[in-house]
Amino acid sequence: MPQGLIIKGIGGFYYVKTEEGIVECRARGKFRNENITPLVGDMVTVSIHNNSNSLDKIHERKNQLIRPPVANVDQLIIVFAAVKPEPNLELLDKFLIVAELNNMDIAICINKIDLIEAPLIEGMFAPYKEAGFNIIYTSTKKDIGIEDLKLYLKDKVSVFSGPSGVGKSSLLNKLHPSFNMETGEISKKIERGKQTTRHTQLLELHEGGYVADTPGFSSLEYEAMKVDYEELDYLFPEFRDFLGQCKFTGCSHTKEPGCAVKNAVEEKQVNKRRYESYVRMYDDIKKLGRNYR
Ligand SMILES: Nc1nc2c(ncn2[C@@H]2O[C@H](COP(=O)(O)OP(=O)(O)OP(=O)(O)O)[C@@H](O)[C@H]2O)c(=O)[nH]1
Ligand SMILES: [Mg+2]
Ligand SMILES: [Zn+2]
């Protein structure tokens, strides 16, 4: 039976790339009964029948994102616009947590740099650079940074994720002339109240690897992050040097005296806004009182 990769799922149909080409199929009823949804990025086994093909088996997943729903992701390309829309740094911090938690490679892509002075935007993202994150500045309008971006993508499954209107589909269209993702003006998106890209889709890169275009979203619920407040500190890479040096074991780094993380913030070794983002997430997740691990 053929095996392959789900590259798209629309209206109950899945499109599976196999050695024999793309197979359109429906998932067997047992998946619904077991509450399992096949995801773009899943490796699956399909069977070919005369009138309808079926998706019979989902192979074990390496990881899975809930928002956007994609399985077996090697790398998250977190896309924000320099302006239009203004970057939401708290949302960025949440994306970073999800990627760290799932052991994904991370690149932060700041698009539309043609619309702003370079020092302004570089200043805004300096704390992320200092924390060790990869940052790529791009403009699809002025063809800046596209080759840089390509270097990150080779031989990996990369998911482009970020708010609506930041230019995810526009960036993908720059990667290969045959990619023809629909793009849309922000004003129209606001008018219609929805994204231009409606479905998640994997595209194969000429140089090797896959990229997924996904619909944008402007908030990320903690339920979709599946992170515990107790493991949150380790997911901020710039905190790691200081963990274990606090006065109290099990220090939450929110209000305890003698906290090495708080001290690092005071001494400007850790960025204050990132720290505040941590405290907010910690309090919010603790309030929800859920344990995911
Ligand atoms: N000035 C400028 N505009 C850009 C750039 N890249 C994309 N745009 C514009 O931004 C708007 C949104 O681009 P899309 O590619 O549709 O954005 P998206 O992130 O795919 O949005 P959704 O599919 O709704 O999530 C379009 O009008 C693009 O032409 C850029 O580098 N500079
Ligand atoms: Mg799009
Ligand atoms: Zn502490």
mmCIF file of C-alpha atoms and ligand atoms in Angstrom:
data_model
loop_
_atom_site.group_PDB
_atom_site.id
_atom_site.type_symbol
_atom_site.label_atom_id
_atom_site.label_comp_id
_atom_site.label_asym_id
_atom_site.label_seq_id
_atom_site.Cartn_x
_atom_site.Cartn_y
_atom_site.Cartn_z
ATOM 1 C CA MET A 1 0.000 0.000 0.000
ATOM 2 C CA PRO A 2 1.359 3.435 -0.874
ATOM 3 C CA GLN A 3 2.768 5.683 1.782
ATOM 4 C CA GLY A 4 3.111 9.399 1.598
ATOM 5 C CA LEU A 5 2.918 12.834 3.118
ATOM 6 C CA ILE A 6 -0.281 14.830 3.629
ATOM 7 C CA ILE A 7 0.317 18.138 1.877
ATOM 8 C CA LYS A 8 -3.191 19.544 2.111
ATOM 9 C CA GLY A 9 -6.568 18.854 3.684
ATOM 10 C CA ILE A 10 -9.764 20.541 2.528
ATOM 11 C CA GLY A 11 -13.400 19.690 3.216
ATOM 12 C CA GLY A 12 -12.745 16.176 4.444
ATOM 13 C CA PHE A 13 -10.363 15.322 1.594
ATOM 14 C CA TYR A 14 -6.668 14.795 2.127
ATOM 15 C CA TYR A 15 -4.037 15.164 -0.565
ATOM 16 C CA VAL A 16 -1.194 12.742 -0.065
ATOM 17 C CA LYS A 17 2.072 12.958 -1.963
ATOM 18 C CA THR A 18 3.172 9.406 -2.772
ATOM 19 C CA GLU A 19 5.732 7.968 -5.171
ATOM 20 C CA GLU A 20 2.892 7.463 -7.635
ATOM 21 C CA GLY A 21 1.788 11.079 -7.469
ATOM 22 C CA ILE A 22 -0.795 12.954 -5.422
ATOM 23 C CA VAL A 23 -3.580 10.751 -4.062
ATOM 24 C CA GLU A 24 -6.868 12.330 -3.018
ATOM 25 C CA CYS A 25 -8.452 10.373 -0.203
ATOM 26 C CA ARG A 26 -10.821 10.398 2.743
ATOM 27 C CA ALA A 27 -9.871 9.324 6.243
ATOM 28 C CA ARG A 28 -11.347 6.065 7.523
ATOM 29 C CA GLY A 29 -14.186 6.418 10.004
ATOM 30 C CA LYS A 30 -12.126 4.873 12.791
ATOM 31 C CA PHE A 31 -10.084 8.084 13.096
ATOM 32 C CA ARG A 32 -13.169 10.104 13.893
ATOM 33 C CA ASN A 33 -14.291 7.495 16.420
ATOM 34 C CA GLU A 34 -10.894 7.689 18.088
ATOM 35 C CA ASN A 35 -10.947 11.495 17.925
ATOM 36 C CA ILE A 36 -7.813 11.647 15.780
ATOM 37 C CA THR A 37 -7.555 14.162 12.957
ATOM 38 C CA PRO A 38 -5.021 13.614 10.200
ATOM 39 C CA LEU A 39 -2.810 16.691 9.855
ATOM 40 C CA VAL A 40 -0.829 18.296 7.101
ATOM 41 C CA GLY A 41 2.713 16.961 7.628
ATOM 42 C CA ASP A 42 1.547 13.481 8.652
ATOM 43 C CA MET A 43 3.172 10.461 7.043
ATOM 44 C CA VAL A 44 0.331 8.122 6.174
ATOM 45 C CA THR A 45 -0.555 4.864 4.451
ATOM 46 C CA VAL A 46 -3.318 5.042 1.867
ATOM 47 C CA SER A 47 -5.140 2.459 -0.202
ATOM 48 C CA ILE A 48 -6.306 3.020 -3.738
ATOM 49 C CA HIS A 49 -9.810 1.933 -4.739
ATOM 50 C CA ASN A 50 -11.801 2.387 -7.902
ATOM 51 C CA ASN A 51 -14.155 5.075 -6.717
ATOM 52 C CA SER A 52 -12.606 6.451 -3.546
ATOM 53 C CA ASN A 53 -9.198 6.150 -1.929
ATOM 54 C CA SER A 54 -8.802 5.884 1.788
ATOM 55 C CA LEU A 55 -6.330 7.098 4.370
ATOM 56 C CA ASP A 56 -5.768 3.997 6.493
ATOM 57 C CA LYS A 57 -2.930 4.720 8.876
ATOM 58 C CA ILE A 58 -1.171 7.723 10.411
ATOM 59 C CA HIS A 59 2.475 7.031 11.226
ATOM 60 C CA GLU A 60 3.864 8.096 14.570
ATOM 61 C CA ARG A 61 4.304 11.865 14.883
ATOM 62 C CA LYS A 62 7.540 13.516 15.900
ATOM 63 C CA ASN A 63 5.597 16.546 17.130
ATOM 64 C CA GLN A 64 2.438 18.431 16.349
ATOM 65 C CA LEU A 65 1.315 22.017 16.423
ATOM 66 C CA ILE A 66 -2.258 22.806 17.363
ATOM 67 C CA ARG A 67 -2.228 26.328 15.956
ATOM 68 C CA PRO A 68 -1.552 26.136 13.040
ATOM 69 C CA PRO A 69 -2.367 22.416 12.814
ATOM 70 C CA VAL A 70 0.705 20.738 11.308
ATOM 71 C CA ALA A 71 2.561 17.543 12.230
ATOM 72 C CA ASN A 72 6.269 16.673 12.084
ATOM 73 C CA VAL A 73 7.565 20.223 12.004
ATOM 74 C CA ASP A 74 11.350 20.696 11.944
ATOM 75 C CA GLN A 75 11.323 24.464 12.047
ATOM 76 C CA LEU A 76 8.998 27.330 12.845
ATOM 77 C CA ILE A 77 9.486 30.469 10.792
ATOM 78 C CA ILE A 78 7.733 33.075 12.896
ATOM 79 C CA VAL A 79 6.777 35.931 10.607
ATOM 80 C CA PHE A 80 5.926 39.423 11.785
ATOM 81 C CA ALA A 81 5.781 42.668 9.850
ATOM 82 C CA ALA A 82 8.001 45.575 10.852
ATOM 83 C CA VAL A 83 4.818 47.665 10.557
ATOM 84 C CA LYS A 84 1.358 47.125 9.043
ATOM 85 C CA PRO A 85 0.478 45.371 11.251
ATOM 86 C CA GLU A 86 2.674 46.479 14.203
ATOM 87 C CA PRO A 87 4.496 43.507 15.747
ATOM 88 C CA ASN A 88 2.809 42.012 18.799
ATOM 89 C CA LEU A 89 5.804 40.975 20.910
ATOM 90 C CA GLU A 90 3.760 39.032 23.433
ATOM 91 C CA LEU A 91 2.444 36.863 20.645
ATOM 92 C CA LEU A 92 6.010 36.426 19.394
ATOM 93 C CA ASP A 93 7.051 35.294 22.894
ATOM 94 C CA LYS A 94 4.273 32.707 22.872
ATOM 95 C CA PHE A 95 5.310 31.370 19.460
ATOM 96 C CA LEU A 96 8.870 31.042 20.732
ATOM 97 C CA ILE A 97 7.689 29.034 23.738
ATOM 98 C CA VAL A 98 5.746 26.625 21.532
ATOM 99 C CA ALA A 99 8.730 26.096 19.241
ATOM 100 C CA GLU A 100 11.167 25.577 22.125
ATOM 101 C CA LEU A 101 8.770 23.183 23.834
ATOM 102 C CA ASN A 102 8.498 21.051 20.697
ATOM 103 C CA ASN A 103 12.226 21.090 19.951
ATOM 104 C CA MET A 104 11.749 22.926 16.692
ATOM 105 C CA ASP A 105 14.389 25.069 15.064
ATOM 106 C CA ILE A 106 13.351 28.700 15.097
ATOM 107 C CA ALA A 107 13.830 31.668 12.822
ATOM 108 C CA ILE A 108 12.147 35.004 13.421
ATOM 109 C CA CYS A 109 11.416 36.693 10.107
ATOM 110 C CA ILE A 110 10.666 40.417 10.168
ATOM 111 C CA ASN A 111 9.086 41.312 6.844
ATOM 112 C CA LYS A 112 8.170 44.671 5.232
ATOM 113 C CA ILE A 113 11.418 46.312 6.293
ATOM 114 C CA ASP A 114 11.000 48.566 3.257
ATOM 115 C CA LEU A 115 8.413 50.466 5.337
ATOM 116 C CA ILE A 116 10.643 51.453 8.269
ATOM 117 C CA GLU A 117 14.131 52.722 9.121
ATOM 118 C CA ALA A 118 16.485 49.804 9.832
ATOM 119 C CA PRO A 119 17.798 51.031 13.246
ATOM 120 C CA LEU A 120 14.260 51.339 14.614
ATOM 121 C CA ILE A 121 13.329 47.792 13.841
ATOM 122 C CA GLU A 122 16.704 46.322 14.785
ATOM 123 C CA GLY A 123 16.433 48.032 18.163
ATOM 124 C CA MET A 124 13.074 46.443 18.771
ATOM 125 C CA PHE A 125 14.406 42.939 18.095
ATOM 126 C CA ALA A 126 17.840 43.332 19.688
ATOM 127 C CA PRO A 127 16.742 41.491 22.888
ATOM 128 C CA TYR A 128 15.802 38.470 20.778
ATOM 129 C CA LYS A 129 19.133 38.515 19.006
ATOM 130 C CA GLU A 130 20.931 38.780 22.334
ATOM 131 C CA ALA A 131 18.878 35.831 23.608
ATOM 132 C CA GLY A 132 20.336 33.810 20.722
ATOM 133 C CA PHE A 133 17.413 33.669 18.283
ATOM 134 C CA ASN A 134 17.980 33.765 14.527
ATOM 135 C CA ILE A 135 16.470 36.886 12.991
ATOM 136 C CA ILE A 136 16.013 37.485 9.277
ATOM 137 C CA TYR A 137 14.918 40.874 7.954
ATOM 138 C CA THR A 138 13.049 40.676 4.656
ATOM 139 C CA SER A 139 11.095 42.661 2.138
ATOM 140 C CA THR A 140 9.195 40.945 -0.642
ATOM 141 C CA LYS A 141 8.630 44.349 -2.233
ATOM 142 C CA LYS A 142 12.341 45.202 -2.413
ATOM 143 C CA ASP A 143 13.714 41.658 -2.569
ATOM 144 C CA ILE A 144 15.682 41.923 0.652
ATOM 145 C CA GLY A 145 16.703 38.898 2.714
ATOM 146 C CA ILE A 146 15.057 36.256 0.545
ATOM 147 C CA GLU A 147 18.334 34.426 -0.100
ATOM 148 C CA ASP A 148 19.065 34.505 3.653
ATOM 149 C CA LEU A 149 15.678 32.997 4.304
ATOM 150 C CA LYS A 150 16.322 30.221 1.772
ATOM 151 C CA LEU A 151 19.445 29.146 3.663
ATOM 152 C CA TYR A 152 17.300 28.281 6.676
ATOM 153 C CA LEU A 153 14.821 26.179 4.719
ATOM 154 C CA LYS A 154 16.914 23.565 2.919
ATOM 155 C CA ASP A 155 15.976 19.943 3.686
ATOM 156 C CA LYS A 156 13.621 20.843 6.533
ATOM 157 C CA VAL A 157 9.876 20.966 7.008
ATOM 158 C CA SER A 158 9.328 24.623 7.898
ATOM 159 C CA VAL A 159 6.047 26.172 8.939
ATOM 160 C CA PHE A 160 5.451 29.855 8.236
ATOM 161 C CA SER A 161 3.278 31.180 11.001
ATOM 162 C CA GLY A 162 2.281 34.612 12.236
ATOM 163 C CA PRO A 163 -0.529 37.154 12.174
ATOM 164 C CA SER A 164 -2.668 37.801 9.136
ATOM 165 C CA GLY A 165 -1.278 40.319 6.661
ATOM 166 C CA VAL A 166 2.401 40.124 7.628
ATOM 167 C CA GLY A 167 3.341 38.630 4.254
ATOM 168 C CA LYS A 168 3.699 34.870 4.786
ATOM 169 C CA SER A 169 2.185 33.973 1.424
ATOM 170 C CA SER A 170 4.105 36.788 -0.273
ATOM 171 C CA LEU A 171 7.360 35.361 1.130
ATOM 172 C CA LEU A 172 6.529 31.858 -0.088
ATOM 173 C CA ASN A 173 5.816 33.193 -3.556
ATOM 174 C CA LYS A 174 9.362 34.568 -3.592
ATOM 175 C CA LEU A 175 10.852 31.148 -2.876
ATOM 176 C CA HIS A 176 9.878 29.586 -6.170
ATOM 177 C CA PRO A 177 8.273 30.988 -9.321
ATOM 178 C CA SER A 178 5.739 28.152 -9.362
ATOM 179 C CA PHE A 179 4.430 28.928 -5.881
ATOM 180 C CA ASN A 180 1.315 30.892 -6.437
ATOM 181 C CA MET A 181 -0.247 31.528 -3.072
ATOM 182 C CA GLU A 182 -3.035 34.062 -2.914
ATOM 183 C CA THR A 183 -2.057 37.269 -1.121
ATOM 184 C CA GLY A 184 -4.281 40.103 -0.010
ATOM 185 C CA GLU A 185 -4.233 43.675 1.141
ATOM 186 C CA ILE A 186 -4.718 44.226 4.838
ATOM 187 C CA SER A 187 -7.559 46.687 4.367
ATOM 188 C CA LYS A 188 -9.481 44.005 2.475
ATOM 189 C CA LYS A 189 -8.700 41.451 5.173
ATOM 190 C CA ILE A 190 -10.105 43.764 7.829
ATOM 191 C CA GLU A 191 -13.170 44.475 5.729
ATOM 192 C CA ARG A 192 -13.856 40.801 5.293
ATOM 193 C CA GLY A 193 -12.649 40.057 8.798
ATOM 194 C CA LYS A 194 -10.650 37.092 7.666
ATOM 195 C CA GLN A 195 -7.375 35.879 6.303
ATOM 196 C CA THR A 196 -6.434 35.517 2.671
ATOM 197 C CA THR A 197 -4.927 32.066 3.248
ATOM 198 C CA ARG A 198 -7.624 29.734 4.585
ATOM 199 C CA HIS A 199 -5.886 26.364 4.493
ATOM 200 C CA THR A 200 -2.579 25.035 5.599
ATOM 201 C CA GLN A 201 -0.595 23.660 2.713
ATOM 202 C CA LEU A 202 2.860 22.126 2.281
ATOM 203 C CA LEU A 203 4.913 23.073 -0.764
ATOM 204 C CA GLU A 204 8.020 21.234 -1.911
ATOM 205 C CA LEU A 205 11.163 23.321 -2.332
ATOM 206 C CA HIS A 206 13.337 22.888 -5.367
ATOM 207 C CA GLU A 207 16.433 22.876 -3.142
ATOM 208 C CA GLY A 208 14.963 20.165 -0.872
ATOM 209 C CA GLY A 209 12.569 20.483 2.036
ATOM 210 C CA TYR A 210 9.001 21.668 2.448
ATOM 211 C CA VAL A 211 7.407 24.919 3.507
ATOM 212 C CA ALA A 212 3.910 25.321 4.909
ATOM 213 C CA ASP A 213 1.772 28.366 4.336
ATOM 214 C CA THR A 214 -0.804 28.778 7.087
ATOM 215 C CA PRO A 215 -3.693 31.144 7.801
ATOM 216 C CA GLY A 216 -2.664 34.017 10.071
ATOM 217 C CA PHE A 217 -4.008 34.504 13.584
ATOM 218 C CA SER A 218 -3.587 37.268 16.100
ATOM 219 C CA SER A 219 -3.764 35.435 19.424
ATOM 220 C CA LEU A 220 -2.585 32.111 20.776
ATOM 221 C CA GLU A 221 -4.561 30.451 23.563
ATOM 222 C CA TYR A 222 -2.686 28.695 26.346
ATOM 223 C CA GLU A 223 -4.706 25.561 25.592
ATOM 224 C CA ALA A 224 -3.070 25.441 22.185
ATOM 225 C CA MET A 225 0.399 25.950 23.674
ATOM 226 C CA LYS A 226 0.189 23.006 26.084
ATOM 227 C CA VAL A 227 2.856 24.439 28.327
ATOM 228 C CA ASP A 228 3.136 24.163 32.116
ATOM 229 C CA TYR A 229 4.014 27.171 34.231
ATOM 230 C CA GLU A 230 6.651 25.060 35.965
ATOM 231 C CA GLU A 231 8.635 24.507 32.785
ATOM 232 C CA LEU A 232 8.189 28.038 31.466
ATOM 233 C CA ASP A 233 11.437 29.497 32.820
ATOM 234 C CA TYR A 234 13.600 27.030 30.905
ATOM 235 C CA LEU A 235 11.820 27.957 27.677
ATOM 236 C CA PHE A 236 13.247 31.493 27.868
ATOM 237 C CA PRO A 237 16.806 30.737 26.691
ATOM 238 C CA GLU A 238 18.228 33.948 28.174
ATOM 239 C CA PHE A 239 17.137 32.815 31.673
ATOM 240 C CA ARG A 240 19.015 29.529 31.541
ATOM 241 C CA ASP A 241 22.362 30.832 32.835
ATOM 242 C CA PHE A 242 20.639 32.020 36.003
ATOM 243 C CA LEU A 243 18.346 29.094 36.763
ATOM 244 C CA GLY A 244 19.423 27.137 39.813
ATOM 245 C CA GLN A 245 21.081 30.206 41.357
ATOM 246 C CA CYS A 246 18.003 31.557 43.115
ATOM 247 C CA LYS A 247 17.828 31.584 46.917
ATOM 248 C CA PHE A 248 14.816 29.262 47.016
ATOM 249 C CA THR A 249 14.613 25.965 45.182
ATOM 250 C CA GLY A 250 11.550 25.931 42.958
ATOM 251 C CA CYS A 251 11.731 29.731 42.702
ATOM 252 C CA SER A 252 9.062 30.979 40.290
ATOM 253 C CA HIS A 253 11.105 34.138 39.540
ATOM 254 C CA THR A 254 7.992 36.234 40.022
ATOM 255 C CA LYS A 255 8.096 37.549 43.593
ATOM 256 C CA GLU A 256 10.594 35.574 45.676
ATOM 257 C CA PRO A 257 13.518 37.429 47.294
ATOM 258 C CA GLY A 258 17.029 36.494 46.208
ATOM 259 C CA CYS A 259 15.905 35.556 42.698
ATOM 260 C CA ALA A 260 18.814 35.306 40.241
ATOM 261 C CA VAL A 261 16.572 35.956 37.240
ATOM 262 C CA LYS A 262 15.090 39.129 38.740
ATOM 263 C CA ASN A 263 18.590 40.198 39.664
ATOM 264 C CA ALA A 264 19.723 39.636 36.046
ATOM 265 C CA VAL A 265 16.859 41.861 34.902
ATOM 266 C CA GLU A 266 17.975 44.607 37.276
ATOM 267 C CA GLU A 267 21.529 44.302 35.988
ATOM 268 C CA LYS A 268 20.234 44.453 32.405
ATOM 269 C CA GLN A 269 21.532 41.005 31.538
ATOM 270 C CA VAL A 270 17.957 39.942 30.786
ATOM 271 C CA ASN A 271 15.572 42.191 28.896
ATOM 272 C CA LYS A 272 12.855 43.651 31.117
ATOM 273 C CA ARG A 273 10.022 43.352 28.615
ATOM 274 C CA ARG A 274 10.823 39.684 27.948
ATOM 275 C CA TYR A 275 10.882 39.100 31.707
ATOM 276 C CA GLU A 276 7.497 40.811 32.095
ATOM 277 C CA SER A 277 6.166 38.633 29.327
ATOM 278 C CA TYR A 278 7.348 35.610 31.336
ATOM 279 C CA VAL A 279 5.636 36.806 34.518
ATOM 280 C CA ARG A 280 2.361 37.436 32.711
ATOM 281 C CA MET A 281 2.396 34.001 31.077
ATOM 282 C CA TYR A 282 3.370 32.329 34.345
ATOM 283 C CA ASP A 283 0.502 33.943 36.242
ATOM 284 C CA ASP A 284 -2.031 33.293 33.477
ATOM 285 C CA ILE A 285 -1.131 29.627 33.046
ATOM 286 C CA LYS A 286 -1.039 29.045 36.790
ATOM 287 C CA LYS A 287 -4.502 30.556 37.112
ATOM 288 C CA LEU A 288 -5.802 28.096 34.538
ATOM 289 C CA GLY A 289 -4.492 25.408 36.865
ATOM 290 C CA ARG A 290 -3.876 22.829 34.188
ATOM 291 C CA ASN A 291 -1.083 20.328 33.901
ATOM 292 C CA TYR A 292 -0.079 19.201 30.473
ATOM 293 C CA ARG A 293 2.933 17.023 31.204
HETATM 294 N N1 LIG B 1 5.414 47.032 1.874
HETATM 295 C C1 LIG B 1 5.402 45.701 1.856
HETATM 296 N N2 LIG B 1 4.245 45.034 1.723
HETATM 297 C C2 LIG B 1 4.273 43.677 1.712
HETATM 298 C C3 LIG B 1 5.494 42.944 1.852
HETATM 299 N N3 LIG B 1 5.203 41.629 1.816
HETATM 300 C C4 LIG B 1 3.862 41.518 1.667
HETATM 301 N N4 LIG B 1 3.294 42.754 1.589
HETATM 302 C C5 LIG B 1 1.860 43.060 1.425
HETATM 303 O O1 LIG B 1 1.170 42.712 2.620
HETATM 304 C C6 LIG B 1 -0.164 42.260 2.326
HETATM 305 C C7 LIG B 1 -0.409 40.904 2.997
HETATM 306 O O2 LIG B 1 0.418 39.915 2.413
HETATM 307 P P1 LIG B 1 0.056 38.354 2.466
HETATM 308 O O3 LIG B 1 1.216 37.648 1.867
HETATM 309 O O4 LIG B 1 -1.298 38.090 1.911
HETATM 310 O O5 LIG B 1 0.010 38.115 4.055
HETATM 311 P P2 LIG B 1 -0.244 36.732 4.855
HETATM 312 O O6 LIG B 1 0.664 36.760 6.044
HETATM 313 O O7 LIG B 1 -0.112 35.569 3.955
HETATM 314 O O8 LIG B 1 -1.764 36.895 5.355
HETATM 315 P P3 LIG B 1 -2.864 35.743 5.682
HETATM 316 O O9 LIG B 1 -2.869 34.766 4.567
HETATM 317 O O10 LIG B 1 -4.145 36.486 5.796
HETATM 318 O O11 LIG B 1 -2.460 35.138 6.994
HETATM 319 C C8 LIG B 1 -0.249 42.216 0.793
HETATM 320 O O12 LIG B 1 -0.899 43.389 0.350
HETATM 321 C C9 LIG B 1 1.201 42.222 0.347
HETATM 322 O O13 LIG B 1 1.380 42.790 -0.933
HETATM 323 C C10 LIG B 1 6.713 43.698 1.972
HETATM 324 O O14 LIG B 1 7.827 43.173 2.097
HETATM 325 N N5 LIG B 1 6.609 45.069 1.984
HETATM 326 MG MG MG B 2 -1.418 34.072 3.426
HETATM 327 ZN ZN ZN B 3 14.202 32.942 40.727
#
